Short mmCIF file of C-alpha atoms in Angstrom, two decimals:
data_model
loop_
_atom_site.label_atom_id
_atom_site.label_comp_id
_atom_site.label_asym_id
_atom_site.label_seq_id
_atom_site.Cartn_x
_atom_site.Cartn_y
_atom_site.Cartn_z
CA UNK A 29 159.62 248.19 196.01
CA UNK A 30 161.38 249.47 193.30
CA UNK A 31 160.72 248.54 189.63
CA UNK A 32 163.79 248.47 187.57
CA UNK A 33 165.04 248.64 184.10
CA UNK A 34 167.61 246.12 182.99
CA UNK A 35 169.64 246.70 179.39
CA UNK A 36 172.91 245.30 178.32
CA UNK A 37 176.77 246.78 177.42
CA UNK A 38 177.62 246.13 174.44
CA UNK A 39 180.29 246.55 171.48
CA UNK A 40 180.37 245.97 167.86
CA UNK A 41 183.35 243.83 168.36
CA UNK A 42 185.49 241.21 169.26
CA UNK A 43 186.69 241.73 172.94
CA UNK A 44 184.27 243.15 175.79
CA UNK A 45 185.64 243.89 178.86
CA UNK A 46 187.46 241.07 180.00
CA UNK A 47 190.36 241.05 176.54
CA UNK A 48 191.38 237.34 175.84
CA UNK A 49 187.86 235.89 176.72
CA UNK A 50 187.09 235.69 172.93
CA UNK A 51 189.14 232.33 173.11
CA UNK A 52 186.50 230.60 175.14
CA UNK A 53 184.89 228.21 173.48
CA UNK A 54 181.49 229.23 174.41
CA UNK A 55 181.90 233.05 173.17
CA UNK A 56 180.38 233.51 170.22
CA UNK A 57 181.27 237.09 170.13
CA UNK A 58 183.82 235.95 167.36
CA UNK A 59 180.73 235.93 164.44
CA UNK A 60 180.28 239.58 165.43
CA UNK A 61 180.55 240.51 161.87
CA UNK A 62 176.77 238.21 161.21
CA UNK A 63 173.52 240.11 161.82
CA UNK A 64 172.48 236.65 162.36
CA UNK A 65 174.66 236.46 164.99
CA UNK A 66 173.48 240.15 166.92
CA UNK A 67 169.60 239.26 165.83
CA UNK A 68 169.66 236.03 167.81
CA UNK A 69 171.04 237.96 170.55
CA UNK A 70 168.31 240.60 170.30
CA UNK A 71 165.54 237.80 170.25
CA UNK A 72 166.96 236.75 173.32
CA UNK A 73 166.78 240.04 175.40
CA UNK A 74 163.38 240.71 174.02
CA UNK A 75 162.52 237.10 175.78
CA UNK A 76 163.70 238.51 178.66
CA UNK A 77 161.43 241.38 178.83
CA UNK A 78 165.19 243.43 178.66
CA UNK A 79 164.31 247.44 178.41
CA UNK A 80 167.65 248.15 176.00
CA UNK A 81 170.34 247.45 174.18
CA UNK A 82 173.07 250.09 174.59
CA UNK A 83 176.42 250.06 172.45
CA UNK A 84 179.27 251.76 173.02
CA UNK A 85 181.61 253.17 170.14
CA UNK A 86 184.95 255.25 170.17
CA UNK A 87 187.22 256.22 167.56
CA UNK A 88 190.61 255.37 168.34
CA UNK A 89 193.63 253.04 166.73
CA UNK A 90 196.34 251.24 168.60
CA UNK A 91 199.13 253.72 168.69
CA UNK A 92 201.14 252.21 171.33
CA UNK A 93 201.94 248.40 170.62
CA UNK A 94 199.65 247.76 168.00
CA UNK A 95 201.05 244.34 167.08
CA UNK A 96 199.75 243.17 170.62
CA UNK A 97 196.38 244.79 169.78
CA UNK A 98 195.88 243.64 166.42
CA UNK A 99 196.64 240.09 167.75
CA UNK A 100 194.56 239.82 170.80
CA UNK A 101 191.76 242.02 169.65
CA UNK A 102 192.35 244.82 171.71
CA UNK A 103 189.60 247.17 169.83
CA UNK A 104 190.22 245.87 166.28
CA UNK A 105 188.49 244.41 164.66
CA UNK A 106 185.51 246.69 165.22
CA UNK A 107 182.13 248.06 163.37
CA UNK A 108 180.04 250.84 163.29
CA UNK A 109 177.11 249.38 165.72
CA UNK A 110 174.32 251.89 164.53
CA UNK A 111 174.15 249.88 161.75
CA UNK A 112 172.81 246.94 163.34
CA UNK A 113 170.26 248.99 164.42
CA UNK A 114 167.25 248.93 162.02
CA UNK A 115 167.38 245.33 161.57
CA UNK A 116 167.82 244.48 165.24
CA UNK A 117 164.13 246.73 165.66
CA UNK A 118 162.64 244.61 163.32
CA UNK A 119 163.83 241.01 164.54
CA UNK A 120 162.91 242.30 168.66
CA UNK A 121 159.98 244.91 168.05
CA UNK A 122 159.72 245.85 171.25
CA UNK A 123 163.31 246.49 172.48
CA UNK A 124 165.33 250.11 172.41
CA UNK A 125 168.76 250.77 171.36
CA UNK A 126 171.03 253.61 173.00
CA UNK A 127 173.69 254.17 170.71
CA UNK A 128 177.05 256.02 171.58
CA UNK A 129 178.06 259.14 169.64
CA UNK A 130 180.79 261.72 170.32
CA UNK A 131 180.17 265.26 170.54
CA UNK A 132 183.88 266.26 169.80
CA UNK A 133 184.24 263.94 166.34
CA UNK A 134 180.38 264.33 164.69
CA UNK A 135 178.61 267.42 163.76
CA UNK A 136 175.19 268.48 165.35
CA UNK A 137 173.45 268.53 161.84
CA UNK A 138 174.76 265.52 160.42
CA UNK A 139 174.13 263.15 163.58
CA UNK A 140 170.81 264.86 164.85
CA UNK A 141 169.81 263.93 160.97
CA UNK A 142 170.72 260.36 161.79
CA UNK A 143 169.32 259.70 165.54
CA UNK A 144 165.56 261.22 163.72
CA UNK A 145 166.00 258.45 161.14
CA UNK A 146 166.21 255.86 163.35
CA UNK A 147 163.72 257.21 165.61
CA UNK A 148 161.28 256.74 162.86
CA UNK A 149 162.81 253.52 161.81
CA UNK A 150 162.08 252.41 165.61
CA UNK A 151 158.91 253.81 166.32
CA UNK A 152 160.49 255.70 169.09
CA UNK A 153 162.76 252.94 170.50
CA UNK A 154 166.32 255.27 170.22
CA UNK A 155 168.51 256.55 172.85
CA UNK A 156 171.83 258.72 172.64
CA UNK A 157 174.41 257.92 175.10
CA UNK A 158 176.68 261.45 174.49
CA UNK A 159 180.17 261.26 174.89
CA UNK A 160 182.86 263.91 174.32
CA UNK A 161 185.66 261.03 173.21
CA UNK A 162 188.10 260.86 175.64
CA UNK A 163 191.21 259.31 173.33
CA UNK A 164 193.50 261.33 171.73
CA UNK A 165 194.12 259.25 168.94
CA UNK A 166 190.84 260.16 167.17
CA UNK A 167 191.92 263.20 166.33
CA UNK A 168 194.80 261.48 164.10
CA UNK A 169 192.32 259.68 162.30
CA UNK A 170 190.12 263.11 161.90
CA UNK A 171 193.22 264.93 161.02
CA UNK A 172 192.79 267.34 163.42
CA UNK A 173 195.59 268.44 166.39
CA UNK A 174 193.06 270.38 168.56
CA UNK A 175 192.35 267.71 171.16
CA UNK A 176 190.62 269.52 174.26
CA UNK A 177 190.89 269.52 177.56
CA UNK A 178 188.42 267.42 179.53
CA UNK A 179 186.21 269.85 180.71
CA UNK A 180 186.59 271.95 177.68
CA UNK A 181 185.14 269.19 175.73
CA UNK A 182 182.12 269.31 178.22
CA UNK A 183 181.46 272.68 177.44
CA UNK A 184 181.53 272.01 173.80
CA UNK A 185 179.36 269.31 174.55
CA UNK A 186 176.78 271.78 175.67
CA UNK A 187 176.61 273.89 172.91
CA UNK A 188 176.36 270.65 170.50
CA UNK A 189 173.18 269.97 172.90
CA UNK A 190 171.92 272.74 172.83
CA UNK A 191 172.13 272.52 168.63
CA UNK A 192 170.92 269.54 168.81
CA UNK A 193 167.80 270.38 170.60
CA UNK A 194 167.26 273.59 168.22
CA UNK A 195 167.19 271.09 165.25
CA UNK A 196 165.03 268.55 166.95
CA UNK A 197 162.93 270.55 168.74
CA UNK A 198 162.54 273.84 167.07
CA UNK A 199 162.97 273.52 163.60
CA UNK A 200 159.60 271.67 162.56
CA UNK A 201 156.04 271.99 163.89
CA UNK A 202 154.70 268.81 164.59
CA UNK A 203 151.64 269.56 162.14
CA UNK A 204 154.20 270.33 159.60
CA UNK A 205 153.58 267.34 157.20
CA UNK A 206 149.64 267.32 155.81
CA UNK A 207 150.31 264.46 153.02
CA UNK A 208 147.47 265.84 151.30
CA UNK A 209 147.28 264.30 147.90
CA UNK A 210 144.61 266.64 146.59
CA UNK A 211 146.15 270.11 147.41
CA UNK A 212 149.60 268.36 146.63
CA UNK A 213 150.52 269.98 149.80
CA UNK A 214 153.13 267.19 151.50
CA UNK A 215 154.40 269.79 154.01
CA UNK A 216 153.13 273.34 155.06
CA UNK A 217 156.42 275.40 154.81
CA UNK A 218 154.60 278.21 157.46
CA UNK A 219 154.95 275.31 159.83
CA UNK A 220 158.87 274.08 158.68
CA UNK A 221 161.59 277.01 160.44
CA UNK A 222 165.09 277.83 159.74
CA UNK A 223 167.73 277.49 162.28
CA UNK A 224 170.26 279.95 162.63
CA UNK A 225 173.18 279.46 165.34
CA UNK A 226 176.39 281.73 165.79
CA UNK A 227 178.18 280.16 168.14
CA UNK A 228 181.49 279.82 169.86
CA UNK A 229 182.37 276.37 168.49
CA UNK A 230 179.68 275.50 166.07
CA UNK A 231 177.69 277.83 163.00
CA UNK A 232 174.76 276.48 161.25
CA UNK A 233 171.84 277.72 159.15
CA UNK A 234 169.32 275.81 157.89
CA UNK A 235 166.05 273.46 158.16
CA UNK A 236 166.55 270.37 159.69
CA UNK A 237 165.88 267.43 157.01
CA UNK A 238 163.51 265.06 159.18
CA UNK A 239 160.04 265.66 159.88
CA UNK A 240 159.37 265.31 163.71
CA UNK A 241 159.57 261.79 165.03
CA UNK A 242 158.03 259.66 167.46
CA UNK A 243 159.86 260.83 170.53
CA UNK A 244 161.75 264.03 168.31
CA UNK A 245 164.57 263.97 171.33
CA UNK A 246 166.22 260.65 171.34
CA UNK A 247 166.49 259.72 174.88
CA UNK A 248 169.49 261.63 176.09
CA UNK A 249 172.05 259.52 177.90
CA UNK A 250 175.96 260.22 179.68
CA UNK A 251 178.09 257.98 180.89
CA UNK A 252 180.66 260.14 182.44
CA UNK A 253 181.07 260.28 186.68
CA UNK A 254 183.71 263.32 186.94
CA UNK A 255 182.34 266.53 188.84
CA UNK A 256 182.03 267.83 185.32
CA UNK A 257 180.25 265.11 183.66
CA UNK A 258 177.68 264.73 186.38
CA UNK A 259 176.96 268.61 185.68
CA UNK A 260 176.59 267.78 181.94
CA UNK A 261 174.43 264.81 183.12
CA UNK A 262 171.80 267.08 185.66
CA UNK A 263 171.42 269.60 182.19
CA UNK A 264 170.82 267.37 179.88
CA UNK A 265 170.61 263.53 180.43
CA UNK A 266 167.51 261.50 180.71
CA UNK A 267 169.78 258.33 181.70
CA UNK A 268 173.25 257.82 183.64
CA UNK A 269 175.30 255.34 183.57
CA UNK A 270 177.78 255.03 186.41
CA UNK A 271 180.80 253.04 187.33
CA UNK A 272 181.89 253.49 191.08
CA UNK A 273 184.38 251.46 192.76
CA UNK A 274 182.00 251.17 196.16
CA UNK A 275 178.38 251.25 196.53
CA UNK A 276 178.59 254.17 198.93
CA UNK A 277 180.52 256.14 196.04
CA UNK A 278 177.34 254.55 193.66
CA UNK A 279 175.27 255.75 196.17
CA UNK A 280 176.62 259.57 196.63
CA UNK A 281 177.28 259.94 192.83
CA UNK A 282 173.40 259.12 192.38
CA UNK A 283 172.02 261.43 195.15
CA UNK A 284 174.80 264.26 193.47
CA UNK A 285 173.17 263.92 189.85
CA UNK A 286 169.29 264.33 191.83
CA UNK A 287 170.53 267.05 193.42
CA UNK A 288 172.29 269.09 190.81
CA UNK A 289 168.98 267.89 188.65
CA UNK A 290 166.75 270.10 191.22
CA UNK A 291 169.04 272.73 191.43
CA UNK A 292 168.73 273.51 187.74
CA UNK A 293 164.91 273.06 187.91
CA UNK A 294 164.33 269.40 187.07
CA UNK A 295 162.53 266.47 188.80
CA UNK A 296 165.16 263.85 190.45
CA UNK A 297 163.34 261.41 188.94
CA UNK A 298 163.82 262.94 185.56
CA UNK A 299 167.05 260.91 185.53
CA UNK A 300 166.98 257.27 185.81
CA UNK A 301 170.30 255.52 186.87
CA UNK A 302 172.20 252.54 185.61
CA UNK A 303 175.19 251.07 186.77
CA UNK A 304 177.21 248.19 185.28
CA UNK A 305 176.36 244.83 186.20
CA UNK A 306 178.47 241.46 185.74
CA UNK A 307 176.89 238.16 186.38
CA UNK A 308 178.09 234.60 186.49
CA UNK A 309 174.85 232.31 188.14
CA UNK A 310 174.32 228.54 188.47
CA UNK A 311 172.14 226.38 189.79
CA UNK A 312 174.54 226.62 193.09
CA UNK A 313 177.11 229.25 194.13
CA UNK A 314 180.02 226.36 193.64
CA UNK A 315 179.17 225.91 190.11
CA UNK A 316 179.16 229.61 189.52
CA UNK A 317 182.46 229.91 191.24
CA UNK A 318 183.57 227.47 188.95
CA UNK A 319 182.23 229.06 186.40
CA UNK A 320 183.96 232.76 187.03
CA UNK A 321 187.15 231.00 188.01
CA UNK A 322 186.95 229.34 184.13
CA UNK A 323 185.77 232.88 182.67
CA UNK A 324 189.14 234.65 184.21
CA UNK A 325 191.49 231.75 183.27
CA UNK A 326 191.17 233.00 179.79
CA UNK A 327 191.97 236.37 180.42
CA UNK A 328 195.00 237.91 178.53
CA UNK A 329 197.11 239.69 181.15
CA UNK A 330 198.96 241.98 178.25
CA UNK A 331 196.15 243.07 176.80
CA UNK A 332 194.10 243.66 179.80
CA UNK A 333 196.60 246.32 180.66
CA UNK A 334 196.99 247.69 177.43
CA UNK A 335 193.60 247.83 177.30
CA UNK A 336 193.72 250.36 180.93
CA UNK A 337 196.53 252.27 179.07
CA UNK A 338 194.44 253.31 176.03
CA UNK A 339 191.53 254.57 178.05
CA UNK A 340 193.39 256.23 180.85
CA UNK A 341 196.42 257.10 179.00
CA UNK A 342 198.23 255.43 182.08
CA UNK A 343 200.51 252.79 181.13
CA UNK A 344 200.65 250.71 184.48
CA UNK A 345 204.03 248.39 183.79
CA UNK A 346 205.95 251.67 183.47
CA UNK A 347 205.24 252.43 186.65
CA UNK A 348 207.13 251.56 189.90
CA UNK A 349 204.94 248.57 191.25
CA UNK A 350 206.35 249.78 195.02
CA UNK A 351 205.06 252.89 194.77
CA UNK A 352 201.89 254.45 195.39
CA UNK A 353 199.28 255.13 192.64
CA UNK A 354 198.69 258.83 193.04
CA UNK A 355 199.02 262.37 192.12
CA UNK A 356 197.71 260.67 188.88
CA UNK A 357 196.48 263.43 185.75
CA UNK A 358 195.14 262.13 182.91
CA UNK A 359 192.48 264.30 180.46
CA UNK A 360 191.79 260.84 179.57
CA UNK A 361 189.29 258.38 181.64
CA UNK A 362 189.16 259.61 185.09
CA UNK A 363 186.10 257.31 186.07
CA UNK A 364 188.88 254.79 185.76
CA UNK A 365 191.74 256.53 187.58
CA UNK A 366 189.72 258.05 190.24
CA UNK A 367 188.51 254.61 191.48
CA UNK A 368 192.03 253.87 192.78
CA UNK A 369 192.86 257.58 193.57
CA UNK A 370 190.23 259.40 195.91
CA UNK A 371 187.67 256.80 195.66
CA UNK A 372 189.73 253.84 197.31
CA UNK A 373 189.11 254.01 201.01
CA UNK A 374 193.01 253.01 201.19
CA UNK A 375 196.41 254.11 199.38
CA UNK A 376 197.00 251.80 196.63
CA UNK A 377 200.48 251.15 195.60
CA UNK A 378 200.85 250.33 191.78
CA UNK A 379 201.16 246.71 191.49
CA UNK A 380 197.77 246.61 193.85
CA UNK A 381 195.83 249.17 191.30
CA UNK A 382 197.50 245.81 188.68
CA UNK A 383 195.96 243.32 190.62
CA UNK A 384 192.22 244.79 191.34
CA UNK A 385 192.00 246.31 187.61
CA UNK A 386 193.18 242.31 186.09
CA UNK A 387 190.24 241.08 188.41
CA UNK A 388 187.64 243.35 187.64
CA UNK A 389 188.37 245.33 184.29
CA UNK A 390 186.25 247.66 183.36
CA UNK A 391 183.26 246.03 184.81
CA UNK A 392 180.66 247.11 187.46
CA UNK A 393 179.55 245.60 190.32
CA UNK A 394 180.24 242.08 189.89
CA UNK A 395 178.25 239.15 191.60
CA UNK A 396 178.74 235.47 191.37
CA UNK A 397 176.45 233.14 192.81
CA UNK A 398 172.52 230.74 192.87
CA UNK A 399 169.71 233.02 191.20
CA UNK A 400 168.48 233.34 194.90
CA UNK A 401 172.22 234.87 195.71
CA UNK A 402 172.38 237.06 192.38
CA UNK A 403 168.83 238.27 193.08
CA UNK A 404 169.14 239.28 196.43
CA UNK A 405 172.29 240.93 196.05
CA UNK A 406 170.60 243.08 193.05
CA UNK A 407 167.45 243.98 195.40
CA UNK A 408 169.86 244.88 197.98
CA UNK A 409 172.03 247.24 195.59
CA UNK A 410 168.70 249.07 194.40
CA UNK A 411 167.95 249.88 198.46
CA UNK A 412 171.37 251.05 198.98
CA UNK A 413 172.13 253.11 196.04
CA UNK A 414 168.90 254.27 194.48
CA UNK A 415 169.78 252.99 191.00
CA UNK A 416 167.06 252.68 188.72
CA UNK A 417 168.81 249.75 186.74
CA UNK A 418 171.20 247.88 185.44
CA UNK A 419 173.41 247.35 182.48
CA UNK A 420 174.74 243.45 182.30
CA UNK A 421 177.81 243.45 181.43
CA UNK A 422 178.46 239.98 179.79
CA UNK A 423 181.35 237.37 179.85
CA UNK A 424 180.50 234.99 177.15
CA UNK A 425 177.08 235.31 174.50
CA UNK A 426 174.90 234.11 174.40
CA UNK A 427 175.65 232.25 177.74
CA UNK A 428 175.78 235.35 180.09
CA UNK A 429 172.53 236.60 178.87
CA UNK A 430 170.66 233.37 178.58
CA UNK A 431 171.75 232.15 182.09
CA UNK A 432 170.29 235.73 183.15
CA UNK A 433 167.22 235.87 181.56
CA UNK A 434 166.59 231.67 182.89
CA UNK A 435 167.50 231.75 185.95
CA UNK A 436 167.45 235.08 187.15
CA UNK A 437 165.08 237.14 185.74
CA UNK A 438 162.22 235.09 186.81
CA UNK A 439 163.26 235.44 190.58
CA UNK A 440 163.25 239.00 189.95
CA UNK A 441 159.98 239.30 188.59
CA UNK A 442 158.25 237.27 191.40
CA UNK A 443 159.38 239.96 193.66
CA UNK A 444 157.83 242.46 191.48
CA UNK A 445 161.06 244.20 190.67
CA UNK A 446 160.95 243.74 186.83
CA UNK A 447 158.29 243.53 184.64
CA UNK A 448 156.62 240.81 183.29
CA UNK A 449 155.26 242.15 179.68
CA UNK A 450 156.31 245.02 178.17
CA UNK A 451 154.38 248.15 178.32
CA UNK A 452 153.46 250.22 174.85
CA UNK A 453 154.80 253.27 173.60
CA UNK A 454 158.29 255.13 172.97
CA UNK A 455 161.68 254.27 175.01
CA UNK A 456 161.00 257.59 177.20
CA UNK A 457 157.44 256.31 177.66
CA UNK A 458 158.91 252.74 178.87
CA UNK A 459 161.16 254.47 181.27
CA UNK A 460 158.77 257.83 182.51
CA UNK A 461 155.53 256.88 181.71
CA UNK A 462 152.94 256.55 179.04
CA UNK A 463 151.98 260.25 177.65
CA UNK A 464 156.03 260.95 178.54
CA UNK A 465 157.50 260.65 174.49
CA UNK A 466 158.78 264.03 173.99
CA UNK A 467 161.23 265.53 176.52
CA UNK A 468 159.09 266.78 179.28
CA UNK A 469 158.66 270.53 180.15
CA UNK A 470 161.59 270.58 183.04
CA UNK A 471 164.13 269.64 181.07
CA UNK A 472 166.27 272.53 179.53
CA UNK A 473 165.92 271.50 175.91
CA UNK A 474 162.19 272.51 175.16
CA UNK A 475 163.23 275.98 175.25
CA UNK A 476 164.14 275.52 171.82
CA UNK A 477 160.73 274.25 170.75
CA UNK A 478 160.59 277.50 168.49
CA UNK A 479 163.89 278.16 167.85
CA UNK A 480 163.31 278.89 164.28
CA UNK A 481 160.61 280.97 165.32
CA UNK A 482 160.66 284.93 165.93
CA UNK A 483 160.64 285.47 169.88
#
């Protein structure tokens, strides 16, 4: 049986998900401006033997009815979450952190310069979920007008990868730094290169600031399920996450990214799979129906769709609730268009596409249930699909996670499914293997390993 990794979805904020839930009175998501408040939640995955903590981040403002989104939270307030980072490591030694930065908004130099940092702050516990930014409001706040197509932001993607990998990779040896106090030799400059890149959307020259660390390659993740993305994802990432609509979509998007992963040269099992998981358990399935039923009730209708219209672009109470939801275009979130459009087994007429999004959001695959009913429908996921995890997706913290991790987790591990101690080493060692902390020899970015180097 398969042994999987579990990490959570998280923001650096005050909605997640389901917008209005941040007026239960058991969501303490409200004191999201405390490191107390995110260490006690990191103490808490760490007892539950979680693998990660991944946060997602976007730039964007509220540029359509921002006196709704200012008042229910829809985005802002928000905070940079990579912050949280080093003192999270410190408070739950042994858990990793993926951390969401956009390829279209940072530069390679400044944000390679940032994931090494924490990679030595963490001992090697760092992740990089890449995304190319998909609202068009960030490039108001950037000042910039040049907002590119979706694929075109893909293939600038690449070449930031690709920069990326020549800075991590290439530009020190990893016998570079001696630290010998009686030659006062700290670093061998033979052994330190220069990058130099001419490219068609970036130009840099230079030595990359930070000596190698512990895994030099932060462990590359993408989130995105278009044809495009799940190109990007077979070149370059080490982790997917993936949002489908059905678990026979989930099931064909996973054996897609394998595929195009061996087409390209790489193992399939180079690329370990998570989808979104939401989970409401209790001692019995009536008390968790309760339970969701009480979650939902505080749900903000408004903002829930103005929360669809700023990813997708798609403002849904414009629309004709008669007519059918297609022929939809958006350069925007497709992951969430598509799942009405040509991943619904049926034609969906608007006020349906209403309906399903206001009961399941942005979430994944959602269960409700005992611990017997969650667990079972989890093992029975993993044999359909061929995920390798799962990301919970939370309603109310700590209460989502805690009920998890008490009544769940322990199921889960008696079925040998999820491990009961944590294993040494780096994140890409937890998920690969020990000996596994640099990027292994398949995957395209070790071609740069002397990139500063004459060929």
């Amino acid at each position: 049986m398969k042994k999987i990794h579990l990490g959570v979805f998280e923001v650096n904020s005050v909605n997640h998900l389901t917008p209005g839930i941040w007026t239960h009175p058991e969501q303490n998501r409200i004191y999201f401006n405390q490191l107390s408040y995110w260490k006690n939640i990191a103490e808490l995955l760490e007892r539950g033997k979680f693998d990660f903590m991944f946060f997602a981040d976007t730039y964007s403002y509220p540029r359509k009815n921002p006196e709704l989104a200012f008042r229910e939270a829809g985005g802002a307030p928000a905070n940079d979450p990579m912050l949280l980072i080093p003192a999270l490591a410190m408070a739950a030694p042994n858990l990793a952190f993926t951390m969401t930065t956009s390829t279209t908004f940072e530069t390679p130099y400044a944000n390679a310069r940032r994931f090494s940092t924490l990679d030595h702050l963490t001992d090697g516990r760092i992740g990089w979920n890449v995304v190319t930014t998909s609202n068009p409001t960030a490039g108001d706040l950037f000042g910039r007008e040049d907002f590119a197509a979706h694929d075109k932001r893909y293939d600038i993607a690449d070449e930031f990868l690709d920069l990326s990998y020549k800075l991590w990779e290439g530009s020190w040896e990893d016998d570079a730094v001696l630290m010998d106090r009686e030659r006062r030799i700290y670093t061998d400059p033979a052994k330190v290169h220069k990058i130099v890149h001419e490219g068609e959307h970036f130009r840099l020259t230079g030595y990359h600031s930070s000596a190698p660390s512990p895994q030099r390659t932060p462990v590359i993740f993408q989130a995105g399920s278009s044809t495009r993305g799940r190109i990007f994802a077979a070149r370059h990432a080490e982790g997917v996450f993936l949002k489908a609509p059905t678990t026979a979509i989930l099931r064909e998007q996973v054996a897609d990214i394998r595929r195009r992963a061996v087409e390209i040269g790489r193992s399939p099992s180079a690329i370990k799979v998570f989808t979104g998981l939401s989970v409401v358990v209790a001692p019995t399935r009536e008390e968790a129906q309760r339970k969701y039923e009480d979650y939902l009730s505080y749900q903000s209708r408004e903002a829930s769709l103005a929360s669809y219209a700023s990813v997708t672009g798609i403002d849904l109470t414009a629309l004709d609730p008669d007519a059918y939801f297609e022929n939809i275009h958006t350069e925007m979130g497709q992951t969430h268009t598509d799942r009405f459009t040509k991943h619904s087994a049926t034609r969906k007429k608007v006020h349906e596409v209403i309906d399903d999004f206001l009961k399941k959001g942005f979430r994944g695959l959602t269960v409700v249930g005992s611990p017997e009913d969650v667990a079972d429908q989890i093992q029975q996921w993993v044999e359909e699909t061929d995920v390798d995890g799962f990301n919970l997706e939370p309603y109310v913290l700590p209460g989502s996670y805690a009920d998890f991790i008490d009544l769940v987790v322990p199921i889960l591990q008696k079925r040998g499914m999820f491990k009961e101690e944590y294993e040494p080493g780096t994140f890409r060692e937890r998920l690969f293997g020990t000996g596994e902390a640099r990027l292994p020899e398949h995957h395209p970015g070790v071609r740069f390993r002397r990139a500063g180097q004459p060929q």
